[in-house]
Coordinates of C-alpha atoms and ligand atoms in Angstrom, one line a residue:
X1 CA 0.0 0.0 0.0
X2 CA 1.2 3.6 -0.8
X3 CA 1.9 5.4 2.1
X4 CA -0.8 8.2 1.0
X5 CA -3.5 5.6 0.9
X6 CA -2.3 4.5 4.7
X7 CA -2.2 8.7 5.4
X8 CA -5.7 8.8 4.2
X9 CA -7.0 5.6 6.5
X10 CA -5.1 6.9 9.1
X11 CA -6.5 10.7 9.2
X12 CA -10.1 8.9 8.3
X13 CA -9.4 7.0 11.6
X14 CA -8.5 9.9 13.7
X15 CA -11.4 11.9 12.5
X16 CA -14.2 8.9 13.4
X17 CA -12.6 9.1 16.7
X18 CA -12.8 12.6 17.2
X19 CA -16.5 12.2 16.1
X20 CA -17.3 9.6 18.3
X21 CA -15.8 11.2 21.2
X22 CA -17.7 14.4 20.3
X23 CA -21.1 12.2 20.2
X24 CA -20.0 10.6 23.6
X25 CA -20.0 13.9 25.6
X26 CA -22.5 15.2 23.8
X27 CA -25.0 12.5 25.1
X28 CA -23.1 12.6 28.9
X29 CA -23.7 15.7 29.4
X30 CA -26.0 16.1 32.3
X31 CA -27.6 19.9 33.1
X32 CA -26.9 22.0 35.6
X33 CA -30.0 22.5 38.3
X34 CA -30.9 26.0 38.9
X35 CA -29.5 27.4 42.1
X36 CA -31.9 27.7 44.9
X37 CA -30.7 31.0 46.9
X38 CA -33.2 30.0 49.9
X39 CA -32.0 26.9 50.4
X40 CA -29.7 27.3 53.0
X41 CA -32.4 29.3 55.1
X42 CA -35.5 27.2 54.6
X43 CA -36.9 26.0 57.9
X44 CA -37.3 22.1 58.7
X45 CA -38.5 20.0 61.6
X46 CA -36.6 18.9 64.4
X47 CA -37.3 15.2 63.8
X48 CA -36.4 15.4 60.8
X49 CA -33.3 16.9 61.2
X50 CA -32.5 14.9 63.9
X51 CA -33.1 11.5 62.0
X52 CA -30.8 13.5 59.3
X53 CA -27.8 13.6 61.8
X54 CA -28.4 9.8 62.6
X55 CA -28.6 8.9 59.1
X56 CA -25.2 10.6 58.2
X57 CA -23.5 8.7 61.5
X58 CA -24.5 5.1 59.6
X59 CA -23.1 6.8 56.1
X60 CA -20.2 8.3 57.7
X61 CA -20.3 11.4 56.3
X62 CA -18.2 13.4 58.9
X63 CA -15.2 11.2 58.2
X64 CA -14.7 11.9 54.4
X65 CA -15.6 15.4 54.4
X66 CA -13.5 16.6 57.4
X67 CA -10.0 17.1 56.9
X68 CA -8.6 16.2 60.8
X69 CA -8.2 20.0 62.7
X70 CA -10.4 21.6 60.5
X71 CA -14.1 22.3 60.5
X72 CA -17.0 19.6 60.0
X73 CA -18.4 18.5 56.5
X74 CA -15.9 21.3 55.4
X75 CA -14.1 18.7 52.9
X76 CA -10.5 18.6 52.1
X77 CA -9.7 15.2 52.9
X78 CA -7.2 13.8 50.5
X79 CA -8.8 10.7 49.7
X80 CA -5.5 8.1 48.0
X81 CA -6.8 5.9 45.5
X82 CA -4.9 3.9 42.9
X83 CA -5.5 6.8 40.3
X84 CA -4.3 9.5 42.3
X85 CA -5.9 11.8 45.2
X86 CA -9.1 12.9 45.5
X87 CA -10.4 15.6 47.7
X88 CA -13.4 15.6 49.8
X89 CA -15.6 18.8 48.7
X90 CA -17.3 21.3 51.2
X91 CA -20.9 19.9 51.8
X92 CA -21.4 22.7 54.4
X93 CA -24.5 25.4 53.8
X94 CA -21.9 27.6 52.6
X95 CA -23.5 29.1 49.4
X96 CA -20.1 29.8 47.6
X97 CA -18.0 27.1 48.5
X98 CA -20.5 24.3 50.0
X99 CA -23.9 23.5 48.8
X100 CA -25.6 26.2 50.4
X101 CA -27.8 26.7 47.5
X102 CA -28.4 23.0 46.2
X103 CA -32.2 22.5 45.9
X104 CA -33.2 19.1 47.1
X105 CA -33.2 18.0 44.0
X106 CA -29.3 18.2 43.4
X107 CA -28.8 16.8 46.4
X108 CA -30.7 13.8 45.6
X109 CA -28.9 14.3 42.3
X110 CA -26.2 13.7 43.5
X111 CA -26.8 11.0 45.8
X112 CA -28.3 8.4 43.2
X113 CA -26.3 9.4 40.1
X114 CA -22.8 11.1 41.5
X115 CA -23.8 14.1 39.4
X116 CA -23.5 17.7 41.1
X117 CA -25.6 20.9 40.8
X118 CA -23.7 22.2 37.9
X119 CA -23.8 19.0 35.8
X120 CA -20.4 17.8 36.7
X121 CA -19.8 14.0 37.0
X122 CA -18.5 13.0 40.5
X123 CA -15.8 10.4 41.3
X124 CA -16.6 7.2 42.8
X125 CA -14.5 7.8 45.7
X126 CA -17.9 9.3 46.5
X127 CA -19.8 6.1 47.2
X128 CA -23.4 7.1 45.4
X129 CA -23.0 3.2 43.8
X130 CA -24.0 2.3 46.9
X131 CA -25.9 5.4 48.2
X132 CA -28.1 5.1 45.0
X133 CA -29.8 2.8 47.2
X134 CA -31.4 4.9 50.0
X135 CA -34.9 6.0 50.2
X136 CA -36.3 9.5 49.4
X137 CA -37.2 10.2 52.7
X138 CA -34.1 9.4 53.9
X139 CA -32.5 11.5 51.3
X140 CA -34.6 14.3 52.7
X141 CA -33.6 13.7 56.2
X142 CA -29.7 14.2 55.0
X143 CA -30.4 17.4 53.0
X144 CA -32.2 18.6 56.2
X145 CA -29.3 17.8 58.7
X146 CA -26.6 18.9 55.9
X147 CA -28.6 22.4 55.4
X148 CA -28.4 23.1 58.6
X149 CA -25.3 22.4 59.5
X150 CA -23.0 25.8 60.3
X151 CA -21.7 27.2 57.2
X152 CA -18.3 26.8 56.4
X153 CA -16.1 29.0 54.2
X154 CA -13.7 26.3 52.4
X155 CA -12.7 26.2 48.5
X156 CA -12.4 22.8 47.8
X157 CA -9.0 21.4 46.7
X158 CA -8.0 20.3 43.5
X159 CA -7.9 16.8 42.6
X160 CA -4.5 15.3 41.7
X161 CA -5.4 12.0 39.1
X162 CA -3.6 10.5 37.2
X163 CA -4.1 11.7 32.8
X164 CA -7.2 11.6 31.1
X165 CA -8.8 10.8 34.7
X166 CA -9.0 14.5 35.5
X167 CA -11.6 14.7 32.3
X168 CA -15.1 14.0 34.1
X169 CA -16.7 13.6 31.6
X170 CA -15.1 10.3 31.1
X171 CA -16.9 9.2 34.1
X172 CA -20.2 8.9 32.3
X173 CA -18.8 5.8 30.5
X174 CA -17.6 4.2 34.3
X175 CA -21.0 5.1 35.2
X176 CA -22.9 3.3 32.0
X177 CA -20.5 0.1 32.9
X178 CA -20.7 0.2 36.5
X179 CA -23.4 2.0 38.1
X180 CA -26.8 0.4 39.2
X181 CA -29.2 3.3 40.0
X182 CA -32.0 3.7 42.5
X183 CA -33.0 1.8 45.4
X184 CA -32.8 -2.1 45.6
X185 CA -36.0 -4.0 45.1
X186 CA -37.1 -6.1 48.3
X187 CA -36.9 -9.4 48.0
X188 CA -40.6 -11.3 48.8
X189 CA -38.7 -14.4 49.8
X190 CA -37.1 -12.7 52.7
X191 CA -38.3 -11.6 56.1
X192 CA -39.0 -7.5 56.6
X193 CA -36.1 -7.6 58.7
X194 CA -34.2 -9.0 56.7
X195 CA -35.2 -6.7 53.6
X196 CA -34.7 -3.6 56.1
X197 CA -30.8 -5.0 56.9
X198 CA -30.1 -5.1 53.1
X199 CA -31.5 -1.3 52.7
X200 CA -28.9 0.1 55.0
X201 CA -25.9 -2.2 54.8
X202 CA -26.1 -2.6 51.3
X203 CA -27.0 1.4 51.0
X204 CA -26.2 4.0 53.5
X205 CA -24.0 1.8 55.5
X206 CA -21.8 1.1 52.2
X207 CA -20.3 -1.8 54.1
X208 CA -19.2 -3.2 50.9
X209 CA -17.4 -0.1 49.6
X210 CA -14.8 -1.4 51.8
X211 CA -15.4 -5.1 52.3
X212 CA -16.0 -6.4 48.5
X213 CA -13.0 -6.4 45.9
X214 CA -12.5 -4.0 43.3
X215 CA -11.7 -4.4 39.5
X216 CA -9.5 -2.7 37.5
X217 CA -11.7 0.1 37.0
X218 CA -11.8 1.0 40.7
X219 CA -15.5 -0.5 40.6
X220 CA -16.9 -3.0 43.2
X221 CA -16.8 -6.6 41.9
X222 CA -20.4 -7.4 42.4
X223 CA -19.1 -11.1 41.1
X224 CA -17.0 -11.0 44.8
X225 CA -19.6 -9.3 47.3
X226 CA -18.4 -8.9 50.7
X227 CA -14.8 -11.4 49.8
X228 CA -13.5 -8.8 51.7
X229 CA -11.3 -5.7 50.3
X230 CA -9.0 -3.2 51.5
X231 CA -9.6 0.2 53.4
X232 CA -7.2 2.9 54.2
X233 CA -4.4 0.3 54.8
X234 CA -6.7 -2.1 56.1
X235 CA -8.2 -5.6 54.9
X236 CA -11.7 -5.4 55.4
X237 CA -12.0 -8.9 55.7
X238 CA -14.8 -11.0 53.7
X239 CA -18.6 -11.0 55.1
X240 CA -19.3 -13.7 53.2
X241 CA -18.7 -17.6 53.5
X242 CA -15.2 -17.0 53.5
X243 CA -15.4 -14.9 56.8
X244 CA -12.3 -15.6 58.9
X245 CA -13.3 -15.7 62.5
X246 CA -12.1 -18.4 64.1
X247 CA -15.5 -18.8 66.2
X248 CA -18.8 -18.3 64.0
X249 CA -20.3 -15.0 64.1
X250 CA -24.2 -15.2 65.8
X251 CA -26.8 -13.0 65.8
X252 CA -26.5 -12.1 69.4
X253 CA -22.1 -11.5 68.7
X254 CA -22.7 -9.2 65.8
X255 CA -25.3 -7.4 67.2
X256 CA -23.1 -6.8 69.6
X257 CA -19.8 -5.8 67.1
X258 CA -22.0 -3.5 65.6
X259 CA -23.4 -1.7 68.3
X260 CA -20.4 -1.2 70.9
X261 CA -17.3 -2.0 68.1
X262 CA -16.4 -5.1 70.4
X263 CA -17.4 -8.8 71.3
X264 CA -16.6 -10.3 74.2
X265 CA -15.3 -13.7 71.7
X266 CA -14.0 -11.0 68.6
X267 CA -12.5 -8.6 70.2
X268 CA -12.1 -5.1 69.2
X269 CA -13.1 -3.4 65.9
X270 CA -9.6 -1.7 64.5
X271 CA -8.7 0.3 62.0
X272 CA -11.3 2.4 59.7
X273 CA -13.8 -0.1 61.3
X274 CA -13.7 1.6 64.8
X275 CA -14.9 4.7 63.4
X276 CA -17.6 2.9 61.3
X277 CA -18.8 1.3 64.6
X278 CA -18.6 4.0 66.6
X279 CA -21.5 5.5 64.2
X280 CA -23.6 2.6 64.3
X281 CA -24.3 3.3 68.1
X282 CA -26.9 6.1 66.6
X283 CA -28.9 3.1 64.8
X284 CA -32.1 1.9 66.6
X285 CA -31.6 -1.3 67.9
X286 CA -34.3 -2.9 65.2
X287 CA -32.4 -1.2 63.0
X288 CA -28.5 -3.3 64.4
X289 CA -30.8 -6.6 64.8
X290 CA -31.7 -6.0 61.3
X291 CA -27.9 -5.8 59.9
X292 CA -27.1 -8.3 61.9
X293 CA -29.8 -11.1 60.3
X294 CA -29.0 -9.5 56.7
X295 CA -24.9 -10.0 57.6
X296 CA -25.6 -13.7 59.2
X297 CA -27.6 -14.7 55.8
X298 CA -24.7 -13.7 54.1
X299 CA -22.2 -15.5 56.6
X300 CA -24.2 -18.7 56.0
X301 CA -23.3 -21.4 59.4
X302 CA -20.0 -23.3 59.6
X303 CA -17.9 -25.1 62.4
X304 CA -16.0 -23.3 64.6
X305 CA -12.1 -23.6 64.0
X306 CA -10.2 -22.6 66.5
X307 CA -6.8 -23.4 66.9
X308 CA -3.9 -23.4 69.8
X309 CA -1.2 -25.9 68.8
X310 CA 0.7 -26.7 71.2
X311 CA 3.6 -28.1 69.2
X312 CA 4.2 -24.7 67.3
X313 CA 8.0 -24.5 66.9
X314 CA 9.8 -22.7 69.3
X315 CA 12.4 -20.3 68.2
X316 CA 12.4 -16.2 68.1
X317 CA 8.4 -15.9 67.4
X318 CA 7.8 -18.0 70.5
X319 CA 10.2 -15.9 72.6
X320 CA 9.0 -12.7 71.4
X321 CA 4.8 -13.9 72.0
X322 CA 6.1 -15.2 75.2
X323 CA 7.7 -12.1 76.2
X324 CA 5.7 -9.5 75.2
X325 CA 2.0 -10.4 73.6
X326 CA 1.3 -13.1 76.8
X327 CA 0.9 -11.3 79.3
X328 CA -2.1 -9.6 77.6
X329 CA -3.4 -12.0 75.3
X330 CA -2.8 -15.1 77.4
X331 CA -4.2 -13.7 80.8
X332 CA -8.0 -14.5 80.5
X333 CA -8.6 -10.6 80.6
X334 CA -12.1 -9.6 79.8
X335 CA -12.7 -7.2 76.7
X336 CA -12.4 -5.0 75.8
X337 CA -9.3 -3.8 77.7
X338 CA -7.8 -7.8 77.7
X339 CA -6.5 -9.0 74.9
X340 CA -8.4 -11.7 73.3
X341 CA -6.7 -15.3 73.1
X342 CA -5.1 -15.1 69.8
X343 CA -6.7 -18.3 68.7
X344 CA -9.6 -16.3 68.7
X345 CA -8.4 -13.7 66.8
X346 CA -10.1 -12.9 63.2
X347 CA -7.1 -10.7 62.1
X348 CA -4.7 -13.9 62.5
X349 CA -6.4 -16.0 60.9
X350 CA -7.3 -13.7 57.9
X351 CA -5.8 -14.8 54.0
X352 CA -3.6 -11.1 54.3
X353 CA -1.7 -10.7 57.6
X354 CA -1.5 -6.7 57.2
X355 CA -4.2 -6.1 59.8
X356 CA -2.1 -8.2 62.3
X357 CA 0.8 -6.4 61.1
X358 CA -0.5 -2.9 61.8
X359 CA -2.0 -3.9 65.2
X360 CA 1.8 -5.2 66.2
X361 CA 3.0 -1.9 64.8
X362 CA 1.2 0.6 65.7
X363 CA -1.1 -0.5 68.4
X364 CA -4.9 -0.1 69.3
X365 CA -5.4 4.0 70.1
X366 CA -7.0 4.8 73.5
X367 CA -10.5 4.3 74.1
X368 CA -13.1 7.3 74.2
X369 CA -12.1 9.2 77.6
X370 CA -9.2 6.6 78.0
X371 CA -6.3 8.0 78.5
X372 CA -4.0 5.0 78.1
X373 CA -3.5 3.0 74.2
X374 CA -5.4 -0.1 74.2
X375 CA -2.7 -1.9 73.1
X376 CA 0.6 0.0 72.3
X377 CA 2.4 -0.2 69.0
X378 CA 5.7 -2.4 68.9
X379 CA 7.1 -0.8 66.0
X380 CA 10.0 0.4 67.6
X381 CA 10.7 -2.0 70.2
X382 CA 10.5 -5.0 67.9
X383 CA 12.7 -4.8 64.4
X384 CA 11.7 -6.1 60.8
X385 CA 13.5 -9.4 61.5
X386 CA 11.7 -9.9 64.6
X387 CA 7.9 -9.1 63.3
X388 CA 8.5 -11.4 60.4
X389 CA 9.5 -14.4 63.7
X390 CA 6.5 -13.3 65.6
X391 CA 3.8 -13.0 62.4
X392 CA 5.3 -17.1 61.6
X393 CA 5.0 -18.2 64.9
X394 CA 1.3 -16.2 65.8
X395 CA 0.2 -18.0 62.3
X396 CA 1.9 -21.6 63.1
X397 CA 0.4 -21.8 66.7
X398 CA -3.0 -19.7 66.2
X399 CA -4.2 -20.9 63.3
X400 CA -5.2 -23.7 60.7
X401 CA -4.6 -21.5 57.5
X402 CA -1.6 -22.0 55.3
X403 CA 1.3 -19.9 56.4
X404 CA 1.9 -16.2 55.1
X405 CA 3.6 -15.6 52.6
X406 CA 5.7 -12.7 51.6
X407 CA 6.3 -11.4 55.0
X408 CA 9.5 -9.2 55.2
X409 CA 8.4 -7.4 52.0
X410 CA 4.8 -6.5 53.7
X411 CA 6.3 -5.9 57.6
X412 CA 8.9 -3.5 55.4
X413 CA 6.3 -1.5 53.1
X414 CA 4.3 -0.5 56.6
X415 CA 7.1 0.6 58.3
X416 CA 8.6 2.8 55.5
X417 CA 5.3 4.1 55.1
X418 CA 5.2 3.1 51.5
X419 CA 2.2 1.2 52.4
X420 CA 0.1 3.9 53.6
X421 CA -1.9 2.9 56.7
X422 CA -4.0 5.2 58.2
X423 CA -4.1 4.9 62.0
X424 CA -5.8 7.9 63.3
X425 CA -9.3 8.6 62.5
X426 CA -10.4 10.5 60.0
X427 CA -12.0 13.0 62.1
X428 CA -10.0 13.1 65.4
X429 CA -12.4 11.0 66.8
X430 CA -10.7 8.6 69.0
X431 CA -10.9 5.1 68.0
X432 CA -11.5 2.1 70.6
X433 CA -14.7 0.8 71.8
X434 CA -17.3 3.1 71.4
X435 CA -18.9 2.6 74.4
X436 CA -17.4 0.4 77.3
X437 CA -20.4 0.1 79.1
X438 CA -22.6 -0.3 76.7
X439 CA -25.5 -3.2 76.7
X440 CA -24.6 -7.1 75.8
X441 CA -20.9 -8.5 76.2
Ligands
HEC501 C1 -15.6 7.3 51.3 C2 -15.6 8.8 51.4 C3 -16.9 9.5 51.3 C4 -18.0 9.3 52.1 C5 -18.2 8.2 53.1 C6 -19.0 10.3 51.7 N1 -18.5 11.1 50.7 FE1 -19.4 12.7 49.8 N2 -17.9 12.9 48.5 C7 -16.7 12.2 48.7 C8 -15.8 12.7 47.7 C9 -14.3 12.3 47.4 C10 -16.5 13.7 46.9 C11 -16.0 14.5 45.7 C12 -16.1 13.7 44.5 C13 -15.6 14.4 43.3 O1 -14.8 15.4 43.4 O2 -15.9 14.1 42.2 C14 -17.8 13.7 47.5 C15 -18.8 14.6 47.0 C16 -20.0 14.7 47.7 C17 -21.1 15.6 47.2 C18 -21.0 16.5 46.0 C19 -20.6 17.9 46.5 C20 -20.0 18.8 45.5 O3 -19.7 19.9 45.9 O4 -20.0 18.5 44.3 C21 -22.1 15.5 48.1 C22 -23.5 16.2 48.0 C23 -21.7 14.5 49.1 N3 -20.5 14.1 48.8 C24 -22.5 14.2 50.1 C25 -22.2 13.1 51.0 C26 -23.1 12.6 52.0 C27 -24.5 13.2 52.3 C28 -22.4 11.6 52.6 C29 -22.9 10.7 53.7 C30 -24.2 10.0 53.5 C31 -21.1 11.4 52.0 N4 -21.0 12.4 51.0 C32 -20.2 10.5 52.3 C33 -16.4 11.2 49.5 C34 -17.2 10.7 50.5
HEC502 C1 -14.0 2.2 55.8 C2 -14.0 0.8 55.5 C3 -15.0 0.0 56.2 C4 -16.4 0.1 56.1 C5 -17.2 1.2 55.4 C6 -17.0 -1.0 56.8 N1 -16.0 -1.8 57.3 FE1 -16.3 -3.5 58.4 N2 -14.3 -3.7 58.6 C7 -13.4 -2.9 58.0 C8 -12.0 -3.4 58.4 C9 -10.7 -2.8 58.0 C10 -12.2 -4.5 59.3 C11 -11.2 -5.3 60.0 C12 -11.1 -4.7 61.4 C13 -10.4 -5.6 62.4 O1 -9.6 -6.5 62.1 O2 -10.5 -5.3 63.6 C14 -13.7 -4.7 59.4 C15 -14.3 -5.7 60.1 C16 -15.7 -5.9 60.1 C17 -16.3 -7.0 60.9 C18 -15.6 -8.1 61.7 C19 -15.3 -9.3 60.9 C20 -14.6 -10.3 61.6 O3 -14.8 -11.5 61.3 O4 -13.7 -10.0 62.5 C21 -17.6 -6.9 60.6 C22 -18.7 -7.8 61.2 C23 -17.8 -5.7 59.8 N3 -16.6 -5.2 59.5 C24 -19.1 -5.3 59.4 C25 -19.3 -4.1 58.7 C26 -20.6 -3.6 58.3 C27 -21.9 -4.2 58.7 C28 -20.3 -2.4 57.7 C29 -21.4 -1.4 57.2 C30 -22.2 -0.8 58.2 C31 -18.9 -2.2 57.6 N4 -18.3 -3.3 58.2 C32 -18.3 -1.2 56.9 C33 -13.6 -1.8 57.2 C34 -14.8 -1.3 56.9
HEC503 C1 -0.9 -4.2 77.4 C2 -1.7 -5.3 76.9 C3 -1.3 -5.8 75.5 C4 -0.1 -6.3 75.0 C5 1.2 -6.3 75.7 C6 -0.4 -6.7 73.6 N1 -1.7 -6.6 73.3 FE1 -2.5 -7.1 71.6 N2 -4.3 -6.3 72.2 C7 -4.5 -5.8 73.5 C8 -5.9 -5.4 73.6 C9 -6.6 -4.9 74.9 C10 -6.5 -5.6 72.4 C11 -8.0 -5.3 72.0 C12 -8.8 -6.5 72.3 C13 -8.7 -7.5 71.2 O1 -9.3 -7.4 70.2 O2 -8.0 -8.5 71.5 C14 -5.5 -6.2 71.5 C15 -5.7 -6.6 70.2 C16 -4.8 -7.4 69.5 C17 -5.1 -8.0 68.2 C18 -6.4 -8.1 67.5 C19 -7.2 -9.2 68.1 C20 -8.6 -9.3 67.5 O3 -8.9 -10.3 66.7 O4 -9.5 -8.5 67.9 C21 -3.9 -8.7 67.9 C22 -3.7 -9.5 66.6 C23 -2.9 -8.4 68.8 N3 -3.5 -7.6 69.8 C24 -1.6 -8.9 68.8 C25 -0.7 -8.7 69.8 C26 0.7 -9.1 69.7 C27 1.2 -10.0 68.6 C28 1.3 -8.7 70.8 C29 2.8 -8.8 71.2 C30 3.7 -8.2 70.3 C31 0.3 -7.9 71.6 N4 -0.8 -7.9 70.9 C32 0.6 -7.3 72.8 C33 -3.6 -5.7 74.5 C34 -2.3 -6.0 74.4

């Protein structure tokens, strides 16, 4: 072929896709809603506002839009994902820099379809695929608490993503792939309860935003719910069948977890889970009991397996357990301020031994009005060589599971920080058990 005739194919080529990516925009643009000056100032009930602030506890709003020091809802959160950062914007009343003049409507908007007032397409990181699900009412409630909320002066920062991911607009074609909009149908061959435990764990809650896998496209893997994912530097660990707790969860231990963010046979809800659990305490207690039966039907019912082998080999691991973790985790304490017998442990017996590896590193944080940690962080009394002896020999003894592999490489990442494990809250709220003397255990 002359190399005109391949010019000519060539520019032919470039042209069709110019067209088509003209046509694509074209049809994913979304119009902006007009701006309603009033809205910050309208008037609403008390109860309604008040169910509002509940609502946003169970969909954590406080902890993505606050940036730690700074004002509430105010945004500015730099939020790592595999593309780049993303910010947290100002959902404060603030008409210039919040959404103090967002009609119901864009709000809603932007809740089911991760659109905002002006038409923009919003980032996942956002989780409206999973707050698509939640009611109209409850939708309402939100705007209510949001809108009257103080306002809050904050320009939001600039995303840093990777190129083209900075172009919205491309997120019309992520939303066409990946995005299942409005609220889930009930299922008739369920129990109310169970129906009302889907509605908020599978919507506000967004428990699977962090406890499902996602694909390549940063999506949820609805192929893999709740086979557990990662969060902040955490593994969320799976919900499903393949949940690793050594001793079965119940409806009576979850209910429990849930509530107060420890179980007497569990222990203690770490990492970005603390600060989900310490929200849940706003929830009704219908409202726990129904999570709890939705979670339990997803758990299915297995034998325990819990493991203490005696004939672990001794060597460094042993010495360090012996000298250091025992005392604590082989004392009978009660929880939440015993350690739990590491044969008991979820963490140690989980596929991924990072949670386990942050918990020796850096410890459990105080309690609310605690002034002592939990546990305290190792990470500088014990080196790399000596975490990688303890993680074999907690693994050997506590559990059934194949050994870990790929230890040094994992116990070095978290300590150079080039595994990025977030270990205070968020918020500045202080993580530990929510409430110590809270009903149950
Ligand atoms: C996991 C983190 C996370 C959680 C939880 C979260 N958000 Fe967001 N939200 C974000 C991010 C990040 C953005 C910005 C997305 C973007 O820039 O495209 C955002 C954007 C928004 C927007 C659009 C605002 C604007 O100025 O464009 C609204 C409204 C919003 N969130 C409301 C909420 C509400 C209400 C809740 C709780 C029910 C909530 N968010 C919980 C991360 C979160
Ligand atoms: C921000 C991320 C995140 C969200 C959102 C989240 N989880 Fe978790 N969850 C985790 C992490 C991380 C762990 C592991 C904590 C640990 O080992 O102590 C965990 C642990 C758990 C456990 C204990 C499992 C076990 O066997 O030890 C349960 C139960 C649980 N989550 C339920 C939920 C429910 C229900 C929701 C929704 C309301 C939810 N999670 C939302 C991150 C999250
Ligand atoms: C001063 C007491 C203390 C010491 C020493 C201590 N821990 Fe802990 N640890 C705790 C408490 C309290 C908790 C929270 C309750 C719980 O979940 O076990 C905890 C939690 C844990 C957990 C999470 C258990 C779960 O599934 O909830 C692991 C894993 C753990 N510790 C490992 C260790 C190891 C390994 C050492 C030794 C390097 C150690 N701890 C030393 C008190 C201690």
């Amino acid at each position: 072929m002359r190399a005109e005739a391949i010019l000519r194919i060539l520019a032919w080529f470039v042209v069709l896709v110019l067209v088509g990516a003209a046509v694509f925009l074209w049809l994913a643009r979304r119009p902006a809603i007009p701006e309603n000056p009033s809205a910050a100032s309208q008037a609403f009930p008390a109860a309604t506002i008040a169910r509002g602030a509940d609502l946003a506890a169970v969909g954590n709003c406080v902890a993505c839009h606050t940036k730690p020091g700074e004002p509430a809802f105010a945004g500015g959160l730099d939020i790592p994902t595999p593309f780049g950062e993303i910010y947290s914007t100002n959902i404060t009343p603030d008409p210039e820099t919040g959404i103090g003049n967002w009609s119901l409507d864009a709000f809603r908007r932007a809740m089911r379809e991760g659109v905002d007032r002006a038409g923009n397409h919003l980032y996942p990181a956002f989780p409206y695929d999973q707050y698509t699900r939640v009611s109209d009412d409850d939708i309402a409630a939100l705007y209510a608490y949001l809108m009257t909320r103080p306002a809050v002066r904050r320009e939001d920062t600039p995303n840093r993503l990777v190129f083209p991911l900075g172009f919205r607009p491309i997120l019309a074609g992520w939303k066409l792939l990946f995005l299942d909009k409005g609220e889930l149908p009930p299922r008739d061959d369920k129990s109310d309860q169970w129906n009302r435990g889907a509605y908020l764990t599978e919507g506000l809650g967004h428990c699977a935003g962090c406890h499902t896998p996602r694909n390549a496209f940063g999506a949820l893997d609805d192929n893999r719910h709740f086979d557990g994912g990662e969060a902040e530097g955490w593994q969320a660990v799976a919900l499903n069948a393949s949940n690793p707790a050594p001793v079965p969860w119940t409806q009576e231990t979850l209910q429990q977890y849930l509530r107060q963010g420890w179980n007497q046979t569990h222990g203690v809800a770490a990492g970005p889970m603390a600060e989900v659990t310490a929200n849940l305490r706003f929830l009704p207690d219908a409202d726990i009991e129904a999570m709890a039966v939705y979670l339990l039907d997803q758990m299915g019912s297995r034998a325990p397996r819990v493991t203490d082998r005696a004939d672990a080999p001794a060597g460094r691991g042993a010495e360090i357990y012996a000298a250091t973790c025992a005392q604590c985790h082989d004392a009978g304490k009660p929880q939440p301020f015993g350690g739990l017998p590491l044969s008991q442990s979820t963490p140690v017996n989980a596929p991924h031994p990072q949670n386990v590896v942050n918990l020796v590193m850096f410890g459990l944080p105080p309690a609310d009005g605690e002034a002592a940690p939990i546990m305290p962080g190792f990470g500088n009394a014990l080196n790399d060589a000596d975490m990688v002896a303890l993680l074999g020999y907690l693994r050997a003894r506590f559990s059934a599971a194949p050994a870990w592999q790929g230890l040094d490489r994992i116990v070095g990442d978290t300590r150079s920080g080039r595994y990025r494990v977030t270990t205070l809250p968020a918020n500045g709220i202080e993580r530990g058990p929510a409430n110590v003397n809270a009903k149950g255990d």
